[in-house]
Coordinates of C-alpha atoms in Angstrom, one line a residue:
M1 CA 6.2 10.9 -20.4
G2 CA 5.5 8.6 -17.4
A3 CA 8.1 10.4 -15.2
A4 CA 6.5 13.8 -16.0
T5 CA 3.1 12.5 -15.2
L6 CA 4.3 11.1 -11.9
G7 CA 5.9 14.4 -11.0
S8 CA 2.8 16.4 -11.7
R9 CA 0.7 14.1 -9.6
L10 CA 3.2 14.4 -6.7
D11 CA 2.9 18.2 -6.9
A12 CA -0.9 18.0 -6.8
G13 CA -0.7 15.6 -3.8
T14 CA 1.7 18.1 -2.0
K15 CA -0.8 21.0 -2.6
L16 CA -3.7 18.8 -1.3
F17 CA -1.7 17.9 1.8
K18 CA -1.1 21.6 2.6
K19 CA -4.8 22.2 2.3
F20 CA -5.5 19.3 4.7
A21 CA -2.9 20.8 7.2
S22 CA -4.6 24.2 7.0
F23 CA -7.9 22.5 7.6
A24 CA -6.6 20.7 10.7
R25 CA -5.1 23.8 12.2
G26 CA -8.4 25.3 12.9
T27 CA -10.9 26.0 10.2
D28 CA -13.7 26.6 12.7
T29 CA -16.3 27.5 10.2
L30 CA -17.0 23.8 10.0
S31 CA -18.7 21.8 12.7
V32 CA -16.8 19.0 14.5
A33 CA -19.0 16.4 12.7
E34 CA -18.3 17.9 9.3
K35 CA -14.5 17.8 10.0
V36 CA -14.6 14.2 11.1
Y37 CA -17.0 13.0 8.3
S38 CA -14.9 14.9 5.7
I39 CA -11.7 13.2 6.7
A40 CA -13.5 9.8 6.8
G41 CA -14.8 10.5 3.3
F42 CA -11.4 11.3 1.9
L43 CA -10.0 8.2 3.6
A44 CA -12.7 6.0 1.9
I45 CA -11.8 7.6 -1.5
V46 CA -8.1 7.0 -1.0
T47 CA -8.8 3.4 0.1
T48 CA -10.9 2.8 -3.1
F49 CA -8.2 4.1 -5.3
L50 CA -5.7 1.9 -3.4
L51 CA -7.9 -1.2 -4.2
V52 CA -8.2 -0.2 -7.9
M53 CA -4.5 0.3 -8.3
S54 CA -3.8 -3.0 -6.5
V55 CA -6.0 -4.9 -9.0
Q56 CA -4.2 -3.0 -11.9
T57 CA -0.8 -4.0 -10.5
V58 CA -1.8 -7.7 -10.3
R59 CA -3.2 -7.6 -13.9
L60 CA 0.0 -6.0 -15.2
Q61 CA 2.2 -8.4 -13.3
T62 CA 0.3 -11.4 -14.7
S63 CA 0.5 -10.2 -18.2
Y64 CA 4.2 -9.5 -17.9
R65 CA 4.9 -13.0 -16.5
H66 CA 3.0 -14.7 -19.3
M67 CA 4.5 -12.6 -22.1
H68 CA 8.0 -12.9 -20.7
A69 CA 7.7 -16.7 -20.2
T70 CA 6.4 -17.3 -23.7
S71 CA 9.0 -15.1 -25.3
V72 CA 11.8 -16.8 -23.5
E73 CA 10.5 -20.4 -24.2
A74 CA 9.9 -19.5 -27.9
A75 CA 13.4 -18.0 -28.2
I76 CA 14.9 -21.2 -26.7
N77 CA 12.9 -23.4 -29.0
T78 CA 14.0 -21.3 -32.0
G79 CA 17.7 -21.7 -31.1
R80 CA 17.2 -25.4 -30.4
I81 CA 15.5 -26.0 -33.8
N82 CA 18.3 -24.0 -35.6
A83 CA 20.9 -26.2 -33.9
M84 CA 19.0 -29.4 -34.9
I85 CA 18.8 -28.3 -38.5
Y86 CA 22.5 -27.7 -38.5
A87 CA 23.1 -31.1 -36.9
I88 CA 20.9 -32.8 -39.6
V89 CA 22.8 -31.0 -42.4
M90 CA 26.1 -32.3 -40.8
E91 CA 24.7 -35.9 -40.7
S92 CA 23.6 -35.5 -44.4
R93 CA 27.2 -34.5 -45.3
G94 CA 28.4 -37.7 -43.6
I95 CA 26.1 -39.7 -45.9
Y96 CA 27.4 -37.8 -49.0
M97 CA 31.0 -38.5 -48.0
S98 CA 30.6 -42.2 -47.2
S99 CA 32.0 -44.7 -49.6
D100 CA 29.8 -47.7 -48.7
R101 CA 26.6 -48.5 -46.8
G102 CA 28.4 -49.7 -43.7
A103 CA 30.2 -46.4 -43.2
M104 CA 27.1 -44.5 -44.0
R105 CA 24.7 -46.3 -41.6
P106 CA 25.8 -44.4 -38.4
F107 CA 25.2 -41.1 -40.2
A108 CA 21.8 -42.3 -41.5
D109 CA 20.7 -43.5 -38.1
G110 CA 21.8 -40.2 -36.6
L111 CA 19.9 -38.3 -39.3
V112 CA 16.7 -40.2 -38.6
R113 CA 17.0 -39.6 -34.8
R114 CA 17.6 -35.9 -35.4
N115 CA 14.6 -35.7 -37.7
H116 CA 12.4 -37.1 -34.9
E117 CA 13.9 -34.6 -32.3
L118 CA 13.3 -31.8 -34.8
A119 CA 9.6 -32.8 -35.2
V120 CA 9.1 -32.9 -31.4
A121 CA 10.8 -29.4 -31.0
V122 CA 8.6 -27.9 -33.7
K123 CA 5.5 -29.4 -32.0
S124 CA 6.5 -27.8 -28.7
M125 CA 6.6 -24.4 -30.3
E126 CA 2.8 -24.5 -30.7
R127 CA 2.4 -24.0 -26.9
T128 CA 4.0 -20.5 -27.2
A129 CA 2.2 -19.5 -30.4
G130 CA 0.3 -16.2 -30.3
D131 CA -1.4 -13.8 -32.6
D132 CA 2.0 -12.2 -33.6
D133 CA 3.7 -15.5 -34.8
A134 CA 0.8 -17.8 -35.8
E135 CA 1.0 -17.1 -39.6
Q136 CA 4.8 -17.3 -39.7
L137 CA 4.8 -20.5 -37.6
A138 CA 2.3 -22.2 -39.9
S139 CA 4.5 -21.7 -43.0
F140 CA 7.6 -22.6 -40.9
R141 CA 6.0 -26.0 -39.9
Q142 CA 5.2 -26.8 -43.6
R143 CA 8.8 -26.2 -44.6
I144 CA 10.1 -28.2 -41.6
A145 CA 7.8 -31.1 -42.7
Q146 CA 9.3 -30.8 -46.2
F147 CA 12.8 -30.7 -44.8
I148 CA 12.2 -33.8 -42.6
D149 CA 10.6 -35.7 -45.5
F150 CA 13.5 -34.9 -47.8
R151 CA 16.1 -36.0 -45.2
Q152 CA 14.2 -39.2 -44.5
E153 CA 14.2 -40.0 -48.2
L154 CA 17.9 -39.2 -48.3
A155 CA 18.7 -41.7 -45.5
R156 CA 16.4 -44.4 -47.1
R157 CA 18.1 -44.1 -50.6
G158 CA 21.5 -44.3 -49.0
L159 CA 20.7 -47.4 -47.0
E160 CA 18.5 -49.2 -49.5
I161 CA 20.1 -48.2 -52.8
S162 CA 23.6 -46.6 -52.6
P163 CA 25.5 -43.6 -51.3
A164 CA 25.6 -42.4 -54.9
A165 CA 21.8 -42.4 -55.1
A166 CA 21.7 -40.4 -51.8
R167 CA 24.1 -37.8 -53.2
E168 CA 22.1 -37.5 -56.4
W169 CA 18.9 -37.0 -54.4
G170 CA 20.5 -34.3 -52.2
D171 CA 22.2 -32.3 -54.9
N172 CA 19.4 -30.1 -56.2
D173 CA 18.2 -26.5 -56.1
A174 CA 14.9 -27.4 -54.3
N175 CA 16.9 -28.6 -51.3
R176 CA 19.0 -25.5 -51.2
T177 CA 16.0 -23.2 -51.7
L178 CA 14.2 -24.9 -48.8
R179 CA 17.2 -24.5 -46.6
S180 CA 17.4 -20.8 -47.4
K181 CA 13.7 -20.3 -46.6
L182 CA 14.1 -22.1 -43.3
N183 CA 16.9 -19.6 -42.4
V184 CA 14.6 -16.7 -43.3
D185 CA 11.7 -18.2 -41.2
L186 CA 14.0 -18.6 -38.2
E187 CA 15.2 -15.0 -38.5
A188 CA 11.6 -13.7 -38.7
L189 CA 10.6 -15.8 -35.7
E190 CA 13.6 -14.4 -33.7
R191 CA 12.5 -10.8 -34.6
I192 CA 8.9 -11.6 -33.4
Y193 CA 10.1 -13.0 -30.1
R194 CA 12.5 -10.1 -29.5
Q195 CA 9.5 -7.8 -30.0
R196 CA 7.5 -9.8 -27.6
A197 CA 10.2 -9.6 -25.0
S198 CA 10.4 -5.8 -25.5
E199 CA 6.6 -5.6 -24.9
A200 CA 7.1 -7.6 -21.7
D201 CA 9.7 -5.0 -20.6
D202 CA 7.2 -2.2 -21.3
L203 CA 4.6 -4.0 -19.1
A204 CA 7.2 -4.2 -16.3
N205 CA 7.8 -0.5 -16.5
E206 CA 4.0 0.2 -16.2
N207 CA 3.9 -2.1 -13.2
R208 CA 6.7 -0.1 -11.5
Y209 CA 4.7 3.1 -11.9
A210 CA 1.6 1.4 -10.5
A211 CA 3.7 0.4 -7.5
A212 CA 4.8 4.0 -6.9
Y213 CA 1.2 5.1 -7.1
L214 CA 0.2 2.5 -4.5
F215 CA 3.0 3.7 -2.2
M216 CA 1.8 7.3 -2.4
L217 CA -1.8 6.3 -1.8
G218 CA -0.8 4.4 1.3
L219 CA 1.0 7.5 2.6
V220 CA -2.0 9.6 2.0
A221 CA -4.2 7.1 3.9
L222 CA -1.8 7.2 6.9
V223 CA -1.8 11.1 6.8
L224 CA -5.6 11.1 6.8
A225 CA -5.8 8.7 9.8
G226 CA -3.3 10.9 11.7
L227 CA -5.2 14.0 10.8
N228 CA -8.4 12.4 12.2
V229 CA -6.7 11.8 15.6
V230 CA -5.3 15.4 15.6
V231 CA -8.7 16.9 14.9
M232 CA -10.4 14.8 17.6
R233 CA -7.8 15.7 20.3
S234 CA -7.5 19.4 19.5
A235 CA -11.1 20.2 18.4
V236 CA -13.1 18.1 20.9
V237 CA -11.3 16.6 23.9
G238 CA -9.0 19.5 24.8
A239 CA -11.7 22.1 24.2
L240 CA -14.2 20.3 26.4
A241 CA -11.7 20.0 29.2
E242 CA -11.1 23.8 29.1
I243 CA -14.8 24.6 29.0
T244 CA -15.3 22.1 31.9
Q245 CA -12.7 24.0 33.9
A246 CA -14.4 27.3 33.2
T247 CA -17.7 25.8 34.4
D248 CA -16.1 24.6 37.6
R249 CA -14.8 28.1 38.3
I250 CA -18.2 29.6 37.7
A251 CA -19.8 27.0 40.1
D252 CA -17.2 28.0 42.7
G253 CA -18.3 31.7 42.5
D254 CA -15.7 33.1 40.0
V255 CA -18.2 34.9 37.7
K256 CA -15.4 37.0 36.2
S257 CA -13.4 34.2 34.7
E258 CA -13.1 34.1 30.9
V259 CA -14.9 31.3 28.9
P260 CA -12.6 29.9 26.2
H261 CA -13.5 29.1 22.5
L262 CA -16.3 31.7 22.2
R263 CA -15.3 32.6 18.6
R264 CA -15.6 29.1 17.3
H265 CA -18.7 28.4 15.1
D266 CA -19.0 24.7 15.7
E267 CA -20.6 22.7 18.5
I268 CA -17.8 23.6 20.9
G269 CA -18.5 27.3 20.2
H270 CA -22.2 26.8 21.0
L271 CA -21.3 25.1 24.2
A272 CA -18.9 27.9 25.2
R273 CA -21.5 30.6 24.6
A274 CA -24.0 28.6 26.6
V275 CA -21.5 28.5 29.5
Q276 CA -20.9 32.2 29.1
H277 CA -24.7 32.9 29.4
F278 CA -24.7 30.6 32.4
R279 CA -21.9 32.7 33.9
D280 CA -23.8 35.9 33.2
A281 CA -26.9 34.4 34.8
V282 CA -25.0 33.4 37.9
A283 CA -23.4 36.8 38.2
R284 CA -26.8 38.4 38.0
I285 CA -28.1 36.1 40.7
F286 CA -25.2 37.1 43.0
E287 CA -26.1 40.7 42.4
L288 CA -29.7 40.1 43.2
E289 CA -28.7 38.3 46.4
E290 CA -26.8 41.4 47.5
L291 CA -29.9 43.6 46.9
E292 CA -31.8 41.5 49.4
L293 CA -30.1 43.5 52.2
G294 CA -32.1 46.6 51.1
T295 CA -35.7 47.4 51.7
A296 CA -38.5 44.9 51.5
Q297 CA -39.7 46.5 48.3
A298 CA -36.2 46.3 46.9
R299 CA -36.0 42.7 48.2
D300 CA -39.3 41.8 46.5
A301 CA -38.2 43.4 43.3
A302 CA -34.9 41.6 43.5
R303 CA -36.7 38.3 44.0
R304 CA -38.8 38.9 40.9
E305 CA -35.7 39.8 39.0
R306 CA -33.9 36.7 40.3
D307 CA -36.9 34.6 39.2
K308 CA -36.6 36.1 35.8
F309 CA -32.9 35.3 35.6
N310 CA -33.6 31.8 37.0
D311 CA -35.8 31.3 34.0
K312 CA -33.0 32.4 31.7
Y313 CA -30.7 30.1 33.6
Q314 CA -32.9 27.2 32.9
A315 CA -33.1 28.2 29.2
K316 CA -29.3 28.4 29.0
K317 CA -29.1 25.1 30.8
W318 CA -31.3 23.7 28.1
Q319 CA -29.1 25.3 25.4
L320 CA -26.1 23.7 27.1
S321 CA -27.8 20.3 27.1
A322 CA -28.7 20.8 23.4
A323 CA -25.1 21.6 22.5
I324 CA -23.9 18.5 24.3
N325 CA -26.5 16.3 22.5
S326 CA -25.5 17.7 19.1
M327 CA -22.0 16.3 19.4
P328 CA -21.4 13.3 17.1
Q329 CA -19.5 11.6 19.9
G330 CA -20.9 10.2 23.2
L331 CA -20.2 12.3 26.3
I332 CA -20.5 11.5 30.0
M333 CA -19.4 13.6 33.0
L334 CA -19.1 12.2 36.6
D335 CA -18.6 13.9 39.9
G336 CA -15.3 13.8 41.8
K337 CA -16.1 10.4 43.3
A338 CA -17.1 8.8 40.0
A339 CA -20.5 8.0 41.5
V340 CA -23.1 10.3 40.1
V341 CA -23.6 11.3 36.4
V342 CA -23.4 15.1 36.1
A343 CA -24.2 15.1 32.3
M344 CA -24.7 12.6 29.6
N345 CA -25.7 13.2 25.9
T346 CA -28.0 11.2 23.6
N347 CA -25.1 9.7 21.6
Y348 CA -23.7 8.1 24.8
R349 CA -27.0 6.4 25.5
R350 CA -27.2 5.3 21.9
I351 CA -23.8 3.7 22.0
Y352 CA -24.7 1.5 25.0
N353 CA -28.5 1.2 24.3
L354 CA -29.3 2.9 27.6
P355 CA -33.0 3.5 28.4
E356 CA -34.5 7.0 29.0
T357 CA -34.8 6.2 32.7
I358 CA -31.0 6.6 33.0
Q359 CA -30.3 10.3 33.0
A360 CA -28.1 12.9 34.7
G361 CA -28.3 12.0 38.4
S362 CA -28.0 8.3 37.8
T363 CA -25.0 6.4 39.1
L364 CA -22.1 4.9 37.1
E365 CA -23.0 1.5 38.7
E366 CA -26.5 1.7 37.3
I367 CA -25.2 2.3 33.8
L368 CA -22.7 -0.6 34.1
Q369 CA -25.4 -2.9 35.5
H370 CA -27.6 -2.1 32.5
R371 CA -24.7 -2.8 30.1
V372 CA -24.2 -6.2 31.8
K373 CA -27.9 -7.1 31.3
S374 CA -27.8 -6.0 27.6
G375 CA -24.6 -7.9 27.0
L376 CA -22.4 -4.8 26.3
F377 CA -20.2 -5.3 29.4
S378 CA -18.7 -8.5 30.7
G379 CA -16.2 -7.2 33.3
D380 CA -16.4 -6.7 37.1
V381 CA -18.5 -3.6 37.8
A382 CA -16.8 -2.8 41.1
K383 CA -13.3 -3.2 39.7
Y384 CA -14.2 -0.9 36.7
V385 CA -15.5 1.8 39.0
A386 CA -12.4 1.5 41.2
A387 CA -10.2 1.9 38.1
V388 CA -12.0 5.1 37.1
R389 CA -11.6 6.5 40.6
E390 CA -7.9 5.7 40.5
R391 CA -7.5 7.5 37.2
I392 CA -9.4 10.5 38.6
A393 CA -7.0 10.5 41.6
R394 CA -4.0 10.5 39.4
R395 CA -5.5 13.4 37.3
E396 CA -3.9 12.1 34.2
P397 CA -5.7 12.2 30.8
T398 CA -5.9 8.9 29.0
A399 CA -7.1 7.4 25.7
Y400 CA -7.9 3.8 25.0
E401 CA -10.1 1.5 23.0
I402 CA -12.6 -1.2 24.1
S403 CA -14.3 -4.0 22.1
L404 CA -18.0 -4.6 22.9
N405 CA -19.5 -8.0 22.8
D406 CA -21.5 -7.1 19.6
G407 CA -18.3 -6.5 17.7
R408 CA -18.1 -2.7 17.9
I409 CA -14.9 -0.9 18.8
I410 CA -15.2 2.3 21.0
K411 CA -12.5 4.9 21.3
I412 CA -12.5 6.6 24.7
Y413 CA -10.8 9.9 25.7
E414 CA -10.8 10.7 29.4
R415 CA -9.8 13.9 31.2
P416 CA -10.1 14.9 34.8
M417 CA -11.9 18.2 35.6
D418 CA -10.6 20.9 37.9
G419 CA -12.2 20.7 41.3
G420 CA -12.8 17.0 40.9
G421 CA -14.9 15.1 38.4
W422 CA -14.3 13.3 35.2
V423 CA -15.3 13.8 31.5
S424 CA -15.2 11.0 28.9
V425 CA -15.8 11.4 25.1
Q426 CA -16.5 8.2 23.4
E427 CA -16.7 7.4 19.7
D428 CA -17.6 4.4 17.6
V429 CA -14.5 3.7 15.5
T430 CA -15.5 0.3 14.2
E431 CA -15.6 1.3 10.5
Q432 CA -12.3 3.1 10.9
R433 CA -10.5 0.1 12.4
Q434 CA -12.0 -2.1 9.7
R435 CA -10.5 0.2 7.0
E436 CA -7.1 0.1 8.8
R437 CA -7.1 -3.7 8.9
M438 CA -8.0 -3.7 5.2
L439 CA -5.0 -1.3 4.5
E440 CA -2.7 -3.6 6.6
R441 CA -3.9 -6.7 4.5
M442 CA -3.2 -4.7 1.3
E443 CA 0.3 -3.8 2.5
R444 CA 1.1 -7.5 3.3
F445 CA -0.3 -8.4 -0.2
L446 CA 2.1 -5.9 -1.9
A447 CA 5.0 -7.1 0.2
T448 CA 4.3 -10.7 -1.0
I449 CA 4.3 -9.6 -4.6
I450 CA 7.7 -7.8 -4.2
E451 CA 9.1 -10.9 -2.6
N452 CA 8.0 -13.2 -5.4
V453 CA 8.9 -11.2 -8.5
T454 CA 11.7 -12.9 -10.7
E455 CA 13.7 -9.6 -11.0
G456 CA 16.1 -8.9 -8.1
I457 CA 15.1 -5.7 -6.1
I458 CA 17.8 -4.1 -3.9
A459 CA 17.3 -0.9 -1.8
K460 CA 20.2 1.1 -0.3
D461 CA 20.3 4.0 2.1
A462 CA 21.7 6.9 0.0
R463 CA 23.1 8.6 3.1
N464 CA 25.5 5.8 4.3
Q465 CA 25.5 3.5 1.2
R466 CA 24.3 0.5 3.3
Y467 CA 21.9 -2.0 2.0
V468 CA 18.5 -2.0 3.7
F469 CA 16.4 -4.4 1.6
V470 CA 16.8 -7.3 -0.8
N471 CA 14.1 -9.6 -2.1
K472 CA 14.4 -13.4 -2.7
A473 CA 15.4 -13.0 -6.3
A474 CA 18.3 -10.7 -5.3
E475 CA 19.4 -13.1 -2.6
K476 CA 19.7 -15.8 -5.2
M477 CA 21.6 -13.6 -7.7
I478 CA 24.1 -12.4 -5.1
G479 CA 24.4 -15.9 -3.5
M480 CA 24.0 -14.6 0.1
S481 CA 21.1 -14.4 2.6
R482 CA 19.6 -11.0 3.4
G483 CA 21.0 -11.4 6.9
E484 CA 24.5 -11.3 5.4
I485 CA 23.7 -8.4 3.1
I486 CA 21.5 -5.9 5.0
G487 CA 23.4 -3.3 7.0
K488 CA 26.6 -3.6 5.0
T489 CA 28.2 -1.6 2.2
A490 CA 29.3 -2.7 -1.2
R491 CA 32.9 -2.7 -0.1
E492 CA 32.1 -5.1 2.7
L493 CA 30.5 -7.6 0.4
F494 CA 32.3 -7.4 -3.0
S495 CA 35.8 -7.0 -4.3
A496 CA 37.4 -3.6 -4.6
E497 CA 36.9 -3.5 -8.3
A498 CA 33.2 -4.5 -8.1
A499 CA 32.6 -2.1 -5.2
E500 CA 34.2 0.8 -7.2
L501 CA 31.8 0.0 -10.1
I502 CA 28.7 -0.1 -7.8
E503 CA 29.7 3.3 -6.2
R504 CA 30.3 4.9 -9.6
R505 CA 26.8 3.8 -10.7
D506 CA 25.4 5.3 -7.5
R507 CA 27.1 8.6 -8.2
Q508 CA 25.6 8.5 -11.7
L509 CA 22.1 7.9 -10.3
L510 CA 22.5 10.7 -7.8
A511 CA 23.2 13.1 -10.7
Q512 CA 20.6 11.7 -13.1
K513 CA 17.8 11.2 -10.5
Q514 CA 16.8 7.9 -12.3
Q515 CA 18.2 5.4 -14.8
L516 CA 15.2 3.7 -16.4
E517 CA 17.2 2.2 -19.3
P518 CA 18.9 -1.1 -18.4
I519 CA 22.7 -0.8 -17.9
I520 CA 24.8 -3.9 -18.7
D521 CA 27.8 -4.5 -16.4
T522 CA 30.2 -7.4 -15.7
I523 CA 30.8 -7.8 -12.0
D524 CA 32.8 -10.1 -9.7
N525 CA 30.3 -11.9 -7.4
P526 CA 32.0 -13.1 -4.2
T527 CA 30.1 -16.4 -4.3
R528 CA 29.1 -17.0 -7.9
G529 CA 32.1 -15.6 -9.8
R530 CA 32.1 -13.2 -12.7
R531 CA 28.5 -12.4 -13.7
V532 CA 26.9 -10.3 -16.4
I533 CA 24.0 -8.2 -15.0
S534 CA 21.4 -5.8 -16.3
A535 CA 20.3 -3.1 -13.9
R536 CA 17.7 -0.3 -13.8
R537 CA 17.9 2.2 -10.9
V538 CA 15.6 4.8 -9.4
Q539 CA 16.1 7.4 -6.7
I540 CA 13.5 7.8 -3.9
G541 CA 13.5 11.1 -1.9
G542 CA 16.4 13.6 -2.0
A543 CA 19.5 14.6 -0.2
G544 CA 18.9 15.6 3.4
E545 CA 15.7 13.5 3.6
E546 CA 15.5 10.5 6.0
S547 CA 13.9 8.4 3.3
H548 CA 16.5 9.1 0.6
M549 CA 17.1 5.7 -1.0
F550 CA 18.5 4.1 -4.2
V551 CA 16.4 1.2 -5.6
T552 CA 18.0 -1.2 -8.1
M553 CA 16.1 -3.7 -10.3
V554 CA 18.7 -6.4 -11.3
E555 CA 18.6 -9.2 -13.9
D556 CA 21.4 -11.8 -14.2
R557 CA 22.0 -12.3 -17.9
T558 CA 25.1 -14.5 -17.6
E559 CA 23.4 -17.7 -18.9
K560 CA 21.7 -15.8 -21.7
M561 CA 25.0 -14.3 -22.8
V562 CA 26.7 -17.7 -22.7
A563 CA 23.8 -19.3 -24.7
A564 CA 23.9 -16.5 -27.3
A565 CA 27.7 -16.9 -27.7

């Protein structure tokens, strides 16, 4: 059921990713701001789910550790008590078979000592008591108390009266009935602790699925972050550069050049149509200037017409300014010498808290001097302007980030303009970087959990059969450091027989996709000898994929098998 649910969620995630890809390729019915805010919203949702799943993973891991530890300790105590009862019975038989008090005394002393140890062992079982064994443990303690009292009296009679009195005291049905009931209690407790261990394994399975969900959510967050960068570069910076080039051509007198991005319905489309109207107005002005060669009446008419189109030009210029100011990012254009500001929108002034007195026509030095006074620039103004001019001279687009003194982080995209000049689109990415740092901390947190689980985790590249990851528990089980293991195959680390067994299990996993039920194998460890291991395996990715891997969860059961034997 869990695997089917995971598969259906992976299919849903694939469909959602395809929709995101279609959105990024150019759904221009949305504005640039709507695209950017939508991606940021999805990223926030994924981050929230990532946090919730992380808390759930920690909760499951804590429950698993507690349940596993109590079941193991309780099972050990049960076996210890069973052995002590057997030892006490053997000491009692020594008393029965003794002919005098001198021969009987060592057995009586051993019985008293064993009784004390049995009482301490039963007392220690109370630390692992839970709702499932409390009632059984209460009746078991009563019978143990009766058993201890009976054996104490047996030793006393043997020492103070005679061996015959001890034999007479021990030979009765009540003693045998009590012994049988103790066996029944021990069997019942063993069943309870086996059930508790099984429930702990179920919790471990749930934790594995939660880890898979965390991995998928992390991938989705990375895809959304990359998608945001793609949208910004393709939908804003590149388009602005093309429109700037068209504006330069029109300013140079090429009124027949095509204006790109006219069919877009976002802010870039509004800007492109404003430039087209500007081109039409300039073309009309050129026509009017040619008419001035005619008669005075025609010249006067042409002047009136030119004035009319000048008004339209001013109106289109205002539309161009409005389109620039509607952008969610800050924008500034400089002339070819990086001296005078050609255009600057409201968001740019808001980012750097510029006053209304700084407008188009101001110099870059004036802007930087104001930023120095307001504490938003701490560098050398002259060196900064020289660096901008150098980038304009190289005519290479660039993108970089700066940190302001108030803690904000600004992403800057710069492109040179044909005919000289420079355009810069700037965006406040402080919240985005904070989310990225939160994601990095979460990844480190998950890596710490994997490193400290008690179960060995081994990852192998399915394409070349070489080990690519082992955690601390796996290092301890194999008896080698990860530096000795990673990059090698099973045949380079283990004997031929052990390597053949490992490769056969890998072929089975390749055919079955996953092996969730533990498989018990006996394998020759090159450093620790012959070991009994329990392994569960899963397959990540598929043939032909770069991320095709085999992941094995290993538990060394050698000591448990020896103890059980």
